[in-house]
mmCIF file of C-alpha atoms in Angstrom:
data_model
loop_
_atom_site.group_PDB
_atom_site.id
_atom_site.type_symbol
_atom_site.label_atom_id
_atom_site.label_comp_id
_atom_site.label_asym_id
_atom_site.label_seq_id
_atom_site.Cartn_x
_atom_site.Cartn_y
_atom_site.Cartn_z
ATOM 1 C CA UNK A 12 151.782 95.899 111.003
ATOM 2 C CA UNK A 13 150.469 92.870 109.123
ATOM 3 C CA UNK A 14 151.715 90.527 111.854
ATOM 4 C CA UNK A 15 150.147 92.627 114.597
ATOM 5 C CA UNK A 16 146.775 92.418 112.841
ATOM 6 C CA UNK A 17 147.196 88.654 112.417
ATOM 7 C CA UNK A 18 147.969 88.215 116.129
ATOM 8 C CA UNK A 19 144.999 90.426 117.008
ATOM 9 C CA UNK A 20 142.748 88.364 114.704
ATOM 10 C CA UNK A 21 143.724 85.079 116.357
ATOM 11 C CA UNK A 22 143.364 86.593 119.836
ATOM 12 C CA UNK A 23 139.816 87.648 118.943
ATOM 13 C CA UNK A 24 139.152 84.264 117.389
ATOM 14 C CA UNK A 25 140.129 82.379 120.525
ATOM 15 C CA UNK A 26 138.334 84.793 122.857
ATOM 16 C CA UNK A 27 135.041 85.055 120.968
ATOM 17 C CA UNK A 28 134.119 81.430 120.511
ATOM 18 C CA UNK A 29 131.286 79.908 122.453
ATOM 19 C CA UNK A 30 130.517 76.257 122.806
ATOM 20 C CA UNK A 31 127.308 74.505 121.920
ATOM 21 C CA UNK A 32 125.724 71.297 123.120
ATOM 22 C CA UNK A 33 126.815 69.603 119.891
ATOM 23 C CA UNK A 34 130.323 68.123 120.236
ATOM 24 C CA UNK A 35 132.942 69.656 117.955
ATOM 25 C CA UNK A 36 130.830 72.655 116.993
ATOM 26 C CA UNK A 37 131.676 76.133 118.250
ATOM 27 C CA UNK A 38 130.605 79.626 117.329
ATOM 28 C CA UNK A 39 127.683 81.911 117.938
ATOM 29 C CA UNK A 40 124.533 80.601 116.259
ATOM 30 C CA UNK A 41 123.090 84.121 116.362
ATOM 31 C CA UNK A 42 125.241 84.887 113.326
ATOM 32 C CA UNK A 43 124.586 81.603 111.487
ATOM 33 C CA UNK A 44 121.569 81.287 109.199
ATOM 34 C CA UNK A 45 118.831 78.933 110.335
ATOM 35 C CA UNK A 46 117.829 78.340 106.695
ATOM 36 C CA UNK A 47 119.987 75.522 105.244
ATOM 37 C CA UNK A 48 119.646 77.035 101.740
ATOM 38 C CA UNK A 49 120.813 80.536 102.750
ATOM 39 C CA UNK A 50 123.678 81.497 100.459
ATOM 40 C CA UNK A 51 123.816 78.088 98.798
ATOM 41 C CA UNK A 52 121.091 78.670 96.191
ATOM 42 C CA UNK A 53 120.648 81.613 93.791
ATOM 43 C CA UNK A 54 117.163 82.498 95.067
ATOM 44 C CA UNK A 55 118.524 82.960 98.645
ATOM 45 C CA UNK A 56 121.791 84.870 98.179
ATOM 46 C CA UNK A 57 123.770 86.605 100.890
ATOM 47 C CA UNK A 58 122.945 90.288 100.383
ATOM 48 C CA UNK A 59 126.122 92.267 101.015
ATOM 49 C CA UNK A 60 125.232 95.452 99.105
ATOM 50 C CA UNK A 61 127.703 98.223 98.424
ATOM 51 C CA UNK A 62 128.583 97.431 94.817
ATOM 52 C CA UNK A 63 127.425 100.809 93.569
ATOM 53 C CA UNK A 64 129.786 103.656 94.466
ATOM 54 C CA UNK A 65 128.674 105.882 97.278
ATOM 55 C CA UNK A 66 126.767 103.178 99.120
ATOM 56 C CA UNK A 67 127.389 103.045 102.868
ATOM 57 C CA UNK A 68 127.875 99.281 102.419
ATOM 58 C CA UNK A 69 130.668 99.612 99.857
ATOM 59 C CA UNK A 70 133.335 97.044 100.724
ATOM 60 C CA UNK A 71 131.063 95.097 103.066
ATOM 61 C CA UNK A 72 131.748 91.893 101.122
ATOM 62 C CA UNK A 73 135.435 92.176 102.020
ATOM 63 C CA UNK A 74 134.609 92.587 105.718
ATOM 64 C CA UNK A 75 132.178 89.679 105.486
ATOM 65 C CA UNK A 76 134.681 87.264 103.963
ATOM 66 C CA UNK A 77 137.407 88.320 106.419
ATOM 67 C CA UNK A 78 135.023 87.547 109.307
ATOM 68 C CA UNK A 79 133.878 84.172 107.950
ATOM 69 C CA UNK A 80 135.390 81.058 109.549
ATOM 70 C CA UNK A 81 134.871 77.324 109.412
ATOM 71 C CA UNK A 82 132.697 75.670 112.066
ATOM 72 C CA UNK A 83 135.609 75.414 114.500
ATOM 73 C CA UNK A 84 137.215 78.757 113.712
ATOM 74 C CA UNK A 85 139.247 77.597 110.717
ATOM 75 C CA UNK A 86 140.376 80.359 108.336
ATOM 76 C CA UNK A 87 138.298 80.279 105.147
ATOM 77 C CA UNK A 88 139.799 80.563 101.686
ATOM 78 C CA UNK A 89 137.546 82.526 99.332
ATOM 79 C CA UNK A 90 137.741 82.237 95.553
ATOM 80 C CA UNK A 91 135.511 84.297 93.257
ATOM 81 C CA UNK A 92 134.080 82.094 90.503
ATOM 82 C CA UNK A 93 132.441 84.894 88.515
ATOM 83 C CA UNK A 94 129.009 86.370 87.930
ATOM 84 C CA UNK A 95 125.847 84.434 87.234
ATOM 85 C CA UNK A 96 122.164 84.356 87.777
ATOM 86 C CA UNK A 97 120.512 87.591 86.617
ATOM 87 C CA UNK A 98 117.704 88.862 88.838
ATOM 88 C CA UNK A 99 115.052 91.559 88.449
ATOM 89 C CA UNK A 100 114.482 94.371 90.905
ATOM 90 C CA UNK A 101 112.454 97.370 89.739
ATOM 91 C CA UNK A 102 113.882 99.543 92.533
ATOM 92 C CA UNK A 103 117.380 99.304 91.048
ATOM 93 C CA UNK A 104 118.724 101.732 88.476
ATOM 94 C CA UNK A 105 119.026 99.116 85.708
ATOM 95 C CA UNK A 106 116.029 97.032 86.816
ATOM 96 C CA UNK A 107 118.145 94.236 88.268
ATOM 97 C CA UNK A 108 121.616 92.801 88.465
ATOM 98 C CA UNK A 109 123.745 89.668 88.568
ATOM 99 C CA UNK A 110 124.804 87.544 91.507
ATOM 100 C CA UNK A 111 128.411 86.588 92.162
ATOM 101 C CA UNK A 112 129.514 83.032 92.928
ATOM 102 C CA UNK A 113 132.265 82.290 95.431
ATOM 103 C CA UNK A 114 133.928 79.053 96.432
ATOM 104 C CA UNK A 115 134.591 78.633 100.158
ATOM 105 C CA UNK A 116 137.030 76.124 101.602
ATOM 106 C CA UNK A 117 138.925 75.505 104.822
ATOM 107 C CA UNK A 118 141.425 72.922 106.047
ATOM 108 C CA UNK A 119 139.712 69.632 106.893
ATOM 109 C CA UNK A 120 136.643 70.318 104.752
ATOM 110 C CA UNK A 121 135.645 67.359 102.553
ATOM 111 C CA UNK A 122 134.993 69.520 99.494
ATOM 112 C CA UNK A 123 134.609 73.251 98.841
ATOM 113 C CA UNK A 124 131.141 74.784 98.672
ATOM 114 C CA UNK A 125 129.728 77.444 96.360
ATOM 115 C CA UNK A 126 127.771 80.395 97.707
ATOM 116 C CA UNK A 127 125.793 83.128 95.921
ATOM 117 C CA UNK A 128 126.220 86.791 96.842
ATOM 118 C CA UNK A 129 124.143 89.823 95.907
ATOM 119 C CA UNK A 130 126.419 92.875 95.871
ATOM 120 C CA UNK A 131 123.578 95.307 95.054
ATOM 121 C CA UNK A 132 121.177 94.851 97.969
ATOM 122 C CA UNK A 133 121.975 94.704 101.670
ATOM 123 C CA UNK A 134 120.517 92.756 104.576
ATOM 124 C CA UNK A 135 122.379 92.059 107.806
ATOM 125 C CA UNK A 136 124.382 89.027 106.693
ATOM 126 C CA UNK A 137 124.659 85.723 108.454
ATOM 127 C CA UNK A 138 127.029 82.830 107.904
ATOM 128 C CA UNK A 139 125.737 79.976 105.763
ATOM 129 C CA UNK A 140 125.291 76.737 107.690
ATOM 130 C CA UNK A 141 128.630 75.036 108.315
ATOM 131 C CA UNK A 142 130.377 78.410 108.808
ATOM 132 C CA UNK A 143 130.488 81.078 111.495
ATOM 133 C CA UNK A 144 131.014 84.843 111.588
ATOM 134 C CA UNK A 145 133.308 86.523 114.081
#
């Protein structure tokens, strides 16, 4: 079953890419953030929600990371670095929360990058610049 899913994933990957006018760059810019700081700084985290049980977005961070690719469709390795960066939000049960830091890397990348993720709040996520979403 695992191999069937892998084959399906790569079939989707090859069939869903679009080309841009910039040589060597593929992917759909509709799903890539226009803000160069999106995800890369604590005050502009990727809001994936679902951390609290019962949320309809529970597990959305897993789907997000499985859909994230490098700029040319490379598989992305994701490593959780831990929690950081407390934030306040009066609408939340405890008045705020903590962000999570993740390291993203793919073959051919010069050096891994760190992104910030908010697992409490949800907004339709985009890929940080330099990455694409399937």
